[in-house]
């Protein structure tokens, strides 16, 4: 993945995300401004002001897409979708069509990062939330984007105040062991790092499955941001992570409670339109010297989410 240093793009990342011991460590997002409903920040909550850069196969961008759909912000926030597979130029766009950028007409996402008033240093990632009026990048942290959209714009409250301690506790656990846990397994460079990641992943999935045997949603009877943030990993699990990342102790569809829970979210209005199983396979089975040197995309599995 490319990186930008002081506003200049570099195709080769001088600081790979693998620590000593072969453990994958995700770089932290660094653009973390905030949209406010009360005008307390330079980024007011105004319909039509913001644009999201996303990619269908990215689970972090999927969080933001779900928040937009579930908040009913489809007409308030415009979206550009990058092509499913990254190139040496990173996330790229066609000149026209479904994978083009109608806002700036850029060919690669680093061009958007480069147009921010503050010279950017960091990886070129999606999602990126852009302020069209101020010509500024607002945030490239998916967790912040979900929370600020919920707080600043009218509609369903995805993080009710009374439930935030539960939501935040689930978010922390799920991020470490599940959302990022699949990557820690898939990108591990040693057997020990892989074993630790996959054991933590399935221990947490087992715990969630048990919890869902007694609760409709993670925070009880209310669908919240915690459920939203778990779903992108579940949607990719059997078609990608189980095979491509060797997260293969169990399939999602093997779980008595977690599988019906995932299908219930998929059936919610607007959610299925954010899920692209074929694109997930294109992305996760793209050519990789370490994980898939021939770049062959598997035909299956055939899973019924209906």
PDB file of C-alpha atoms in Angstrom:
ATOM      1  CA  UNK A   1       0.000   0.000   0.000  1.00  0.00           C
ATOM      2  CA  UNK A   2       1.334   3.421  -0.928  1.00  0.00           C
ATOM      3  CA  UNK A   3       1.992   6.200   1.524  1.00  0.00           C
ATOM      4  CA  UNK A   4       2.009   9.989   1.384  1.00  0.00           C
ATOM      5  CA  UNK A   5       4.761  11.932   3.137  1.00  0.00           C
ATOM      6  CA  UNK A   6       4.322  15.678   3.551  1.00  0.00           C
ATOM      7  CA  UNK A   7       1.813  15.739   0.714  1.00  0.00           C
ATOM      8  CA  UNK A   8       3.853  13.659  -1.758  1.00  0.00           C
ATOM      9  CA  UNK A   9       2.814  10.141  -2.771  1.00  0.00           C
ATOM     10  CA  UNK A  10       5.242   7.217  -2.571  1.00  0.00           C
ATOM     11  CA  UNK A  11       4.247   3.876  -4.097  1.00  0.00           C
ATOM     12  CA  UNK A  12       6.583   1.980  -1.762  1.00  0.00           C
ATOM     13  CA  UNK A  13       5.798   2.227   1.940  1.00  0.00           C
ATOM     14  CA  UNK A  14       9.040   2.774   3.925  1.00  0.00           C
ATOM     15  CA  UNK A  15       7.340   1.590   7.151  1.00  0.00           C
ATOM     16  CA  UNK A  16       5.606  -1.770   6.598  1.00  0.00           C
ATOM     17  CA  UNK A  17       2.857  -2.766   9.035  1.00  0.00           C
ATOM     18  CA  UNK A  18       4.563  -5.922  10.329  1.00  0.00           C
ATOM     19  CA  UNK A  19       6.177  -5.737  13.763  1.00  0.00           C
ATOM     20  CA  UNK A  20       8.845  -7.932  15.297  1.00  0.00           C
ATOM     21  CA  UNK A  21       7.534 -11.460  15.747  1.00  0.00           C
ATOM     22  CA  UNK A  22       5.585 -11.343  12.498  1.00  0.00           C
ATOM     23  CA  UNK A  23       2.516  -9.662  13.999  1.00  0.00           C
ATOM     24  CA  UNK A  24       0.464  -7.363  11.771  1.00  0.00           C
ATOM     25  CA  UNK A  25      -0.007  -3.874  13.211  1.00  0.00           C
ATOM     26  CA  UNK A  26      -2.497  -1.539  11.549  1.00  0.00           C
ATOM     27  CA  UNK A  27      -1.412   2.059  11.072  1.00  0.00           C
ATOM     28  CA  UNK A  28      -3.517   4.620  12.916  1.00  0.00           C
ATOM     29  CA  UNK A  29      -5.720   7.067  11.031  1.00  0.00           C
ATOM     30  CA  UNK A  30      -4.498  10.634  11.368  1.00  0.00           C
ATOM     31  CA  UNK A  31      -7.221  12.860   9.851  1.00  0.00           C
ATOM     32  CA  UNK A  32      -9.746  13.112  12.650  1.00  0.00           C
ATOM     33  CA  UNK A  33     -11.781  16.317  12.431  1.00  0.00           C
ATOM     34  CA  UNK A  34     -15.416  16.275  13.500  1.00  0.00           C
ATOM     35  CA  UNK A  35     -18.784  17.239  12.014  1.00  0.00           C
ATOM     36  CA  UNK A  36     -21.011  19.017  14.534  1.00  0.00           C
ATOM     37  CA  UNK A  37     -24.749  19.612  14.649  1.00  0.00           C
ATOM     38  CA  UNK A  38     -24.389  22.767  16.755  1.00  0.00           C
ATOM     39  CA  UNK A  39     -21.683  24.535  14.749  1.00  0.00           C
ATOM     40  CA  UNK A  40     -19.058  23.990  17.439  1.00  0.00           C
ATOM     41  CA  UNK A  41     -16.531  22.740  14.850  1.00  0.00           C
ATOM     42  CA  UNK A  42     -15.512  24.110  11.425  1.00  0.00           C
ATOM     43  CA  UNK A  43     -17.506  21.269   9.842  1.00  0.00           C
ATOM     44  CA  UNK A  44     -21.282  21.827  10.260  1.00  0.00           C
ATOM     45  CA  UNK A  45     -23.844  19.109   9.611  1.00  0.00           C
ATOM     46  CA  UNK A  46     -25.248  20.262   6.271  1.00  0.00           C
ATOM     47  CA  UNK A  47     -26.906  18.081   3.652  1.00  0.00           C
ATOM     48  CA  UNK A  48     -25.005  18.129   0.358  1.00  0.00           C
ATOM     49  CA  UNK A  49     -21.773  19.391   1.909  1.00  0.00           C
ATOM     50  CA  UNK A  50     -19.876  16.111   2.297  1.00  0.00           C
ATOM     51  CA  UNK A  51     -18.520  13.465  -0.061  1.00  0.00           C
ATOM     52  CA  UNK A  52     -17.310   9.980   0.839  1.00  0.00           C
ATOM     53  CA  UNK A  53     -14.498   8.156  -0.935  1.00  0.00           C
ATOM     54  CA  UNK A  54     -15.061   4.427  -0.505  1.00  0.00           C
ATOM     55  CA  UNK A  55     -14.351   1.005  -2.004  1.00  0.00           C
ATOM     56  CA  UNK A  56     -16.868  -1.811  -2.031  1.00  0.00           C
ATOM     57  CA  UNK A  57     -14.396  -4.431  -0.842  1.00  0.00           C
ATOM     58  CA  UNK A  58     -12.964  -2.442   2.086  1.00  0.00           C
ATOM     59  CA  UNK A  59     -14.631  -3.388   5.405  1.00  0.00           C
ATOM     60  CA  UNK A  60     -13.686  -0.070   7.000  1.00  0.00           C
ATOM     61  CA  UNK A  61     -15.380   1.842   4.172  1.00  0.00           C
ATOM     62  CA  UNK A  62     -18.329  -0.557   4.499  1.00  0.00           C
ATOM     63  CA  UNK A  63     -18.915   0.842   8.004  1.00  0.00           C
ATOM     64  CA  UNK A  64     -19.385   4.325   6.591  1.00  0.00           C
ATOM     65  CA  UNK A  65     -21.640   3.070   3.773  1.00  0.00           C
ATOM     66  CA  UNK A  66     -23.837   1.309   6.327  1.00  0.00           C
ATOM     67  CA  UNK A  67     -24.076   4.439   8.470  1.00  0.00           C
ATOM     68  CA  UNK A  68     -25.152   6.488   5.451  1.00  0.00           C
ATOM     69  CA  UNK A  69     -27.804   3.924   4.495  1.00  0.00           C
ATOM     70  CA  UNK A  70     -29.149   3.335   7.989  1.00  0.00           C
ATOM     71  CA  UNK A  71     -29.282   7.079   8.730  1.00  0.00           C
ATOM     72  CA  UNK A  72     -31.049   7.767   5.440  1.00  0.00           C
ATOM     73  CA  UNK A  73     -28.259  10.059   4.228  1.00  0.00           C
ATOM     74  CA  UNK A  74     -28.018   8.698   0.685  1.00  0.00           C
ATOM     75  CA  UNK A  75     -29.071  12.041  -0.823  1.00  0.00           C
ATOM     76  CA  UNK A  76     -27.221  14.142   1.746  1.00  0.00           C
ATOM     77  CA  UNK A  77     -23.746  12.633   1.229  1.00  0.00           C
ATOM     78  CA  UNK A  78     -22.395  11.822  -2.238  1.00  0.00           C
ATOM     79  CA  UNK A  79     -20.040   8.877  -2.788  1.00  0.00           C
ATOM     80  CA  UNK A  80     -17.213   7.849  -5.116  1.00  0.00           C
ATOM     81  CA  UNK A  81     -16.251   4.161  -5.341  1.00  0.00           C
ATOM     82  CA  UNK A  82     -12.671   3.160  -6.156  1.00  0.00           C
ATOM     83  CA  UNK A  83     -11.966   0.159  -8.366  1.00  0.00           C
ATOM     84  CA  UNK A  84     -12.107  -3.182  -6.520  1.00  0.00           C
ATOM     85  CA  UNK A  85      -8.401  -3.943  -6.819  1.00  0.00           C
ATOM     86  CA  UNK A  86      -5.631  -1.581  -5.804  1.00  0.00           C
ATOM     87  CA  UNK A  87      -2.683  -1.017  -8.154  1.00  0.00           C
ATOM     88  CA  UNK A  88       0.805   0.392  -7.605  1.00  0.00           C
ATOM     89  CA  UNK A  89      -0.951   3.764  -7.529  1.00  0.00           C
ATOM     90  CA  UNK A  90      -3.159   2.588  -4.652  1.00  0.00           C
ATOM     91  CA  UNK A  91      -6.928   3.059  -4.831  1.00  0.00           C
ATOM     92  CA  UNK A  92      -7.669   4.167  -8.403  1.00  0.00           C
ATOM     93  CA  UNK A  93     -10.639   5.347 -10.480  1.00  0.00           C
ATOM     94  CA  UNK A  94     -11.815   4.985 -14.065  1.00  0.00           C
ATOM     95  CA  UNK A  95     -12.464   8.034 -16.220  1.00  0.00           C
ATOM     96  CA  UNK A  96     -16.194   7.269 -16.158  1.00  0.00           C
ATOM     97  CA  UNK A  97     -18.610   4.591 -15.044  1.00  0.00           C
ATOM     98  CA  UNK A  98     -19.344   3.115 -11.601  1.00  0.00           C
ATOM     99  CA  UNK A  99     -15.718   3.345 -10.470  1.00  0.00           C
ATOM    100  CA  UNK A 100     -15.131   6.966 -11.442  1.00  0.00           C
ATOM    101  CA  UNK A 101     -14.971  10.072  -9.257  1.00  0.00           C
ATOM    102  CA  UNK A 102     -17.750  12.516 -10.131  1.00  0.00           C
ATOM    103  CA  UNK A 103     -16.532  15.082  -7.584  1.00  0.00           C
ATOM    104  CA  UNK A 104     -12.944  15.860  -8.598  1.00  0.00           C
ATOM    105  CA  UNK A 105     -12.393  13.535 -11.542  1.00  0.00           C
ATOM    106  CA  UNK A 106      -9.281  12.118  -9.913  1.00  0.00           C
ATOM    107  CA  UNK A 107      -7.459   9.039 -11.224  1.00  0.00           C
ATOM    108  CA  UNK A 108      -6.136   7.885  -7.847  1.00  0.00           C
ATOM    109  CA  UNK A 109      -7.121   8.577  -4.255  1.00  0.00           C
ATOM    110  CA  UNK A 110      -3.796  10.169  -3.330  1.00  0.00           C
ATOM    111  CA  UNK A 111      -4.878  13.123  -5.472  1.00  0.00           C
ATOM    112  CA  UNK A 112      -7.752  13.820  -3.073  1.00  0.00           C
ATOM    113  CA  UNK A 113      -5.458  13.546  -0.056  1.00  0.00           C
ATOM    114  CA  UNK A 114      -3.071  15.888  -1.852  1.00  0.00           C
ATOM    115  CA  UNK A 115      -5.757  18.574  -2.248  1.00  0.00           C
ATOM    116  CA  UNK A 116      -6.237  18.990   1.486  1.00  0.00           C
ATOM    117  CA  UNK A 117      -4.928  22.308   2.815  1.00  0.00           C
ATOM    118  CA  UNK A 118      -2.772  20.503   5.379  1.00  0.00           C
ATOM    119  CA  UNK A 119       0.083  18.444   3.831  1.00  0.00           C
ATOM    120  CA  UNK A 120      -0.768  14.827   4.603  1.00  0.00           C
ATOM    121  CA  UNK A 121       1.539  12.134   5.922  1.00  0.00           C
ATOM    122  CA  UNK A 122       0.156   8.610   6.156  1.00  0.00           C
ATOM    123  CA  UNK A 123      -1.312   5.739   4.182  1.00  0.00           C
ATOM    124  CA  UNK A 124      -3.832   6.364   1.422  1.00  0.00           C
ATOM    125  CA  UNK A 125      -6.908   4.653   2.791  1.00  0.00           C
ATOM    126  CA  UNK A 126     -10.664   4.560   2.440  1.00  0.00           C
ATOM    127  CA  UNK A 127     -13.015   5.741   3.740  1.00  0.00           C
ATOM    128  CA  UNK A 128     -12.155   9.396   3.331  1.00  0.00           C
ATOM    129  CA  UNK A 129     -14.825  11.954   4.180  1.00  0.00           C
ATOM    130  CA  UNK A 130     -14.378  15.211   2.258  1.00  0.00           C
ATOM    131  CA  UNK A 131     -15.883  18.674   2.848  1.00  0.00           C
ATOM    132  CA  UNK A 132     -16.838  20.035  -0.592  1.00  0.00           C
ATOM    133  CA  UNK A 133     -17.350  23.598   0.687  1.00  0.00           C
ATOM    134  CA  UNK A 134     -14.120  24.004   2.652  1.00  0.00           C
ATOM    135  CA  UNK A 135     -12.126  21.717   0.296  1.00  0.00           C
ATOM    136  CA  UNK A 136     -10.824  19.856   3.328  1.00  0.00           C
ATOM    137  CA  UNK A 137     -10.476  16.245   4.382  1.00  0.00           C
ATOM    138  CA  UNK A 138     -12.661  15.718   7.439  1.00  0.00           C
ATOM    139  CA  UNK A 139     -11.741  12.194   8.494  1.00  0.00           C
ATOM    140  CA  UNK A 140     -10.172   8.952   7.335  1.00  0.00           C
ATOM    141  CA  UNK A 141     -11.081   7.087  10.534  1.00  0.00           C
ATOM    142  CA  UNK A 142     -14.100   4.861   9.922  1.00  0.00           C
ATOM    143  CA  UNK A 143     -15.075   4.625  13.606  1.00  0.00           C
ATOM    144  CA  UNK A 144     -15.193   8.429  13.867  1.00  0.00           C
ATOM    145  CA  UNK A 145     -17.192   8.736  10.652  1.00  0.00           C
ATOM    146  CA  UNK A 146     -19.854   6.311  11.894  1.00  0.00           C
ATOM    147  CA  UNK A 147     -20.145   8.048  15.270  1.00  0.00           C
ATOM    148  CA  UNK A 148     -20.218  11.602  13.900  1.00  0.00           C
ATOM    149  CA  UNK A 149     -22.837  10.768  11.275  1.00  0.00           C
ATOM    150  CA  UNK A 150     -24.976   9.248  14.002  1.00  0.00           C
ATOM    151  CA  UNK A 151     -24.534  12.209  16.349  1.00  0.00           C
ATOM    152  CA  UNK A 152     -24.635  15.120  13.915  1.00  0.00           C
ATOM    153  CA  UNK A 153     -27.394  14.204  11.462  1.00  0.00           C
ATOM    154  CA  UNK A 154     -31.090  13.512  12.127  1.00  0.00           C
ATOM    155  CA  UNK A 155     -32.411   9.980  11.979  1.00  0.00           C
ATOM    156  CA  UNK A 156     -31.754   6.761  13.846  1.00  0.00           C
ATOM    157  CA  UNK A 157     -29.412   7.167  16.814  1.00  0.00           C
ATOM    158  CA  UNK A 158     -26.848   4.413  16.370  1.00  0.00           C
ATOM    159  CA  UNK A 159     -25.155   5.126  19.710  1.00  0.00           C
ATOM    160  CA  UNK A 160     -27.774   6.081  22.334  1.00  0.00           C
ATOM    161  CA  UNK A 161     -26.196   7.712  25.381  1.00  0.00           C
ATOM    162  CA  UNK A 162     -27.592   5.135  27.793  1.00  0.00           C
ATOM    163  CA  UNK A 163     -26.011   2.299  25.807  1.00  0.00           C
ATOM    164  CA  UNK A 164     -22.637   3.875  25.016  1.00  0.00           C
ATOM    165  CA  UNK A 165     -20.699   2.035  27.764  1.00  0.00           C
ATOM    166  CA  UNK A 166     -21.878  -1.283  26.301  1.00  0.00           C
ATOM    167  CA  UNK A 167     -21.348  -0.115  22.723  1.00  0.00           C
ATOM    168  CA  UNK A 168     -17.834   1.148  23.399  1.00  0.00           C
ATOM    169  CA  UNK A 169     -16.880  -2.056  25.234  1.00  0.00           C
ATOM    170  CA  UNK A 170     -18.102  -4.210  22.349  1.00  0.00           C
ATOM    171  CA  UNK A 171     -16.424  -1.938  19.793  1.00  0.00           C
ATOM    172  CA  UNK A 172     -13.055  -2.271  21.526  1.00  0.00           C
ATOM    173  CA  UNK A 173     -13.274  -6.049  21.799  1.00  0.00           C
ATOM    174  CA  UNK A 174     -14.597  -6.576  18.294  1.00  0.00           C
ATOM    175  CA  UNK A 175     -12.027  -4.282  16.688  1.00  0.00           C
ATOM    176  CA  UNK A 176      -9.063  -5.969  18.362  1.00  0.00           C
ATOM    177  CA  UNK A 177     -10.098  -9.605  17.944  1.00  0.00           C
ATOM    178  CA  UNK A 178     -12.503  -9.668  14.979  1.00  0.00           C
ATOM    179  CA  UNK A 179     -12.368  -6.627  12.641  1.00  0.00           C
ATOM    180  CA  UNK A 180      -8.586  -6.425  12.858  1.00  0.00           C
ATOM    181  CA  UNK A 181      -8.171  -9.996  14.079  1.00  0.00           C
ATOM    182  CA  UNK A 182      -8.842 -11.454  10.633  1.00  0.00           C
ATOM    183  CA  UNK A 183      -6.056  -9.253   9.238  1.00  0.00           C
ATOM    184  CA  UNK A 184      -3.708 -10.215  12.037  1.00  0.00           C
ATOM    185  CA  UNK A 185      -4.305 -13.832  11.029  1.00  0.00           C
ATOM    186  CA  UNK A 186      -4.135 -13.247   7.277  1.00  0.00           C
ATOM    187  CA  UNK A 187      -1.063 -11.007   7.346  1.00  0.00           C
ATOM    188  CA  UNK A 188       0.860 -12.914  10.033  1.00  0.00           C
ATOM    189  CA  UNK A 189       4.453 -13.675   9.087  1.00  0.00           C
ATOM    190  CA  UNK A 190       5.076 -16.399  11.687  1.00  0.00           C
ATOM    191  CA  UNK A 191       3.178 -19.441  12.916  1.00  0.00           C
ATOM    192  CA  UNK A 192       3.099 -17.991  16.424  1.00  0.00           C
ATOM    193  CA  UNK A 193       1.565 -14.703  15.271  1.00  0.00           C
ATOM    194  CA  UNK A 194      -1.043 -16.544  13.203  1.00  0.00           C
ATOM    195  CA  UNK A 195      -1.936 -18.928  16.031  1.00  0.00           C
ATOM    196  CA  UNK A 196      -2.426 -16.087  18.499  1.00  0.00           C
ATOM    197  CA  UNK A 197      -4.590 -14.111  16.081  1.00  0.00           C
ATOM    198  CA  UNK A 198      -6.822 -16.963  14.959  1.00  0.00           C
ATOM    199  CA  UNK A 199      -7.335 -18.248  18.501  1.00  0.00           C
ATOM    200  CA  UNK A 200      -8.335 -14.775  19.693  1.00  0.00           C
ATOM    201  CA  UNK A 201     -10.643 -14.351  16.708  1.00  0.00           C
ATOM    202  CA  UNK A 202     -12.597 -17.539  17.277  1.00  0.00           C
ATOM    203  CA  UNK A 203     -12.695 -17.150  21.055  1.00  0.00           C
ATOM    204  CA  UNK A 204     -14.428 -13.818  20.543  1.00  0.00           C
ATOM    205  CA  UNK A 205     -16.764 -15.144  17.841  1.00  0.00           C
ATOM    206  CA  UNK A 206     -17.716 -17.992  20.174  1.00  0.00           C
ATOM    207  CA  UNK A 207     -18.398 -15.500  22.976  1.00  0.00           C
ATOM    208  CA  UNK A 208     -20.548 -13.342  20.683  1.00  0.00           C
ATOM    209  CA  UNK A 209     -22.465 -16.412  19.538  1.00  0.00           C
ATOM    210  CA  UNK A 210     -23.232 -17.327  23.149  1.00  0.00           C
ATOM    211  CA  UNK A 211     -24.255 -13.741  23.924  1.00  0.00           C
ATOM    212  CA  UNK A 212     -26.612 -13.676  20.932  1.00  0.00           C
ATOM    213  CA  UNK A 213     -28.292 -16.792  22.227  1.00  0.00           C
ATOM    214  CA  UNK A 214     -29.664 -14.570  25.007  1.00  0.00           C
ATOM    215  CA  UNK A 215     -29.861 -11.181  23.229  1.00  0.00           C
ATOM    216  CA  UNK A 216     -31.267  -9.988  19.907  1.00  0.00           C
ATOM    217  CA  UNK A 217     -28.429  -7.484  19.372  1.00  0.00           C
ATOM    218  CA  UNK A 218     -25.065  -6.874  21.019  1.00  0.00           C
ATOM    219  CA  UNK A 219     -26.448  -4.165  23.304  1.00  0.00           C
ATOM    220  CA  UNK A 220     -29.673  -6.028  24.071  1.00  0.00           C
ATOM    221  CA  UNK A 221     -32.903  -5.151  22.282  1.00  0.00           C
ATOM    222  CA  UNK A 222     -31.502  -2.203  20.297  1.00  0.00           C
ATOM    223  CA  UNK A 223     -29.495  -2.364  17.055  1.00  0.00           C
ATOM    224  CA  UNK A 224     -26.497  -0.068  17.545  1.00  0.00           C
ATOM    225  CA  UNK A 225     -23.199   1.036  16.125  1.00  0.00           C
ATOM    226  CA  UNK A 226     -21.582  -2.082  17.645  1.00  0.00           C
ATOM    227  CA  UNK A 227     -23.690  -4.322  15.404  1.00  0.00           C
ATOM    228  CA  UNK A 228     -22.970  -2.091  12.419  1.00  0.00           C
ATOM    229  CA  UNK A 229     -19.204  -2.324  13.015  1.00  0.00           C
ATOM    230  CA  UNK A 230     -19.258  -6.110  13.371  1.00  0.00           C
ATOM    231  CA  UNK A 231     -21.300  -6.762  10.230  1.00  0.00           C
ATOM    232  CA  UNK A 232     -18.684  -5.927   7.531  1.00  0.00           C
ATOM    233  CA  UNK A 233     -16.388  -8.632   8.889  1.00  0.00           C
ATOM    234  CA  UNK A 234     -19.240 -11.137   9.035  1.00  0.00           C
ATOM    235  CA  UNK A 235     -20.283 -10.337   5.457  1.00  0.00           C
ATOM    236  CA  UNK A 236     -16.772 -11.160   4.213  1.00  0.00           C
ATOM    237  CA  UNK A 237     -16.083 -14.084   6.486  1.00  0.00           C
ATOM    238  CA  UNK A 238     -17.124 -17.184   4.551  1.00  0.00           C
ATOM    239  CA  UNK A 239     -16.343 -15.807   1.068  1.00  0.00           C
ATOM    240  CA  UNK A 240     -12.933 -14.362   1.907  1.00  0.00           C
ATOM    241  CA  UNK A 241     -11.439 -14.556   5.391  1.00  0.00           C
ATOM    242  CA  UNK A 242     -12.201 -18.263   5.910  1.00  0.00           C
ATOM    243  CA  UNK A 243     -10.093 -19.165   2.865  1.00  0.00           C
ATOM    244  CA  UNK A 244      -7.822 -16.278   1.911  1.00  0.00           C
ATOM    245  CA  UNK A 245      -6.809 -15.426   5.498  1.00  0.00           C
ATOM    246  CA  UNK A 246      -6.879 -18.998   6.890  1.00  0.00           C
ATOM    247  CA  UNK A 247      -9.589 -18.112   9.432  1.00  0.00           C
ATOM    248  CA  UNK A 248     -10.920 -21.611   8.990  1.00  0.00           C
ATOM    249  CA  UNK A 249     -11.642 -23.170  12.380  1.00  0.00           C
ATOM    250  CA  UNK A 250     -15.341 -22.549  11.722  1.00  0.00           C
ATOM    251  CA  UNK A 251     -17.427 -20.770   9.102  1.00  0.00           C
ATOM    252  CA  UNK A 252     -19.846 -18.014   9.999  1.00  0.00           C
ATOM    253  CA  UNK A 253     -22.615 -20.266   8.720  1.00  0.00           C
ATOM    254  CA  UNK A 254     -21.641 -22.894  11.320  1.00  0.00           C
ATOM    255  CA  UNK A 255     -22.721 -20.681  14.221  1.00  0.00           C
ATOM    256  CA  UNK A 256     -26.150 -21.278  15.747  1.00  0.00           C
ATOM    257  CA  UNK A 257     -26.799 -17.655  16.707  1.00  0.00           C
ATOM    258  CA  UNK A 258     -24.203 -15.531  14.923  1.00  0.00           C
ATOM    259  CA  UNK A 259     -25.313 -16.726  11.471  1.00  0.00           C
ATOM    260  CA  UNK A 260     -29.033 -15.868  11.878  1.00  0.00           C
ATOM    261  CA  UNK A 261     -27.952 -12.555  13.453  1.00  0.00           C
ATOM    262  CA  UNK A 262     -25.813 -11.706  10.410  1.00  0.00           C
ATOM    263  CA  UNK A 263     -28.676 -12.604   8.063  1.00  0.00           C
ATOM    264  CA  UNK A 264     -31.068 -10.422  10.089  1.00  0.00           C
ATOM    265  CA  UNK A 265     -28.765  -7.430   9.559  1.00  0.00           C
ATOM    266  CA  UNK A 266     -28.440  -8.259   5.862  1.00  0.00           C
ATOM    267  CA  UNK A 267     -32.254  -8.211   5.612  1.00  0.00           C
ATOM    268  CA  UNK A 268     -32.534  -4.708   7.092  1.00  0.00           C
ATOM    269  CA  UNK A 269     -33.636  -2.085   4.507  1.00  0.00           C
ATOM    270  CA  UNK A 270     -30.684  -0.848   2.459  1.00  0.00           C
ATOM    271  CA  UNK A 271     -28.052  -3.173   3.929  1.00  0.00           C
ATOM    272  CA  UNK A 272     -27.969  -5.761   1.119  1.00  0.00           C
ATOM    273  CA  UNK A 273     -27.187  -2.954  -1.363  1.00  0.00           C
ATOM    274  CA  UNK A 274     -23.921  -2.320   0.516  1.00  0.00           C
ATOM    275  CA  UNK A 275     -22.777  -5.955   0.196  1.00  0.00           C
ATOM    276  CA  UNK A 276     -20.859  -7.129  -2.904  1.00  0.00           C
ATOM    277  CA  UNK A 277     -19.710 -10.732  -2.469  1.00  0.00           C
ATOM    278  CA  UNK A 278     -18.126 -11.053  -5.930  1.00  0.00           C
ATOM    279  CA  UNK A 279     -16.132  -7.863  -5.404  1.00  0.00           C
ATOM    280  CA  UNK A 280     -14.929  -9.133  -2.015  1.00  0.00           C
ATOM    281  CA  UNK A 281     -13.480 -12.197  -3.705  1.00  0.00           C
ATOM    282  CA  UNK A 282     -11.807 -10.087  -6.395  1.00  0.00           C
ATOM    283  CA  UNK A 283     -10.144  -7.990  -3.711  1.00  0.00           C
ATOM    284  CA  UNK A 284      -9.117 -10.648  -1.205  1.00  0.00           C
ATOM    285  CA  UNK A 285      -7.936 -13.111  -3.840  1.00  0.00           C
ATOM    286  CA  UNK A 286      -6.045 -10.517  -5.872  1.00  0.00           C
ATOM    287  CA  UNK A 287      -2.456 -11.441  -6.793  1.00  0.00           C
ATOM    288  CA  UNK A 288      -0.195 -11.550  -3.744  1.00  0.00           C
ATOM    289  CA  UNK A 289       3.281 -13.025  -3.579  1.00  0.00           C
ATOM    290  CA  UNK A 290       2.592 -14.246  -0.037  1.00  0.00           C
ATOM    291  CA  UNK A 291      -1.098 -15.239  -0.097  1.00  0.00           C
ATOM    292  CA  UNK A 292      -2.213 -15.865  -3.704  1.00  0.00           C
ATOM    293  CA  UNK A 293       0.686 -15.719  -6.171  1.00  0.00           C
ATOM    294  CA  UNK A 294      -1.411 -16.790  -9.187  1.00  0.00           C
ATOM    295  CA  UNK A 295      -4.287 -14.424  -8.404  1.00  0.00           C
ATOM    296  CA  UNK A 296      -6.916 -17.103  -9.076  1.00  0.00           C
ATOM    297  CA  UNK A 297     -10.348 -16.140  -7.711  1.00  0.00           C
ATOM    298  CA  UNK A 298     -12.345 -19.138  -6.421  1.00  0.00           C
ATOM    299  CA  UNK A 299     -15.837 -19.869  -7.728  1.00  0.00           C
ATOM    300  CA  UNK A 300     -17.410 -20.544  -4.330  1.00  0.00           C
ATOM    301  CA  UNK A 301     -18.655 -20.752  -1.738  1.00  0.00           C
ATOM    302  CA  UNK A 302     -22.342 -20.695  -2.601  1.00  0.00           C
ATOM    303  CA  UNK A 303     -24.047 -19.216   0.486  1.00  0.00           C
ATOM    304  CA  UNK A 304     -27.718 -18.346   0.919  1.00  0.00           C
ATOM    305  CA  UNK A 305     -28.089 -15.029   2.763  1.00  0.00           C
ATOM    306  CA  UNK A 306     -31.816 -14.876   2.073  1.00  0.00           C
TER     307      UNK A 306
END
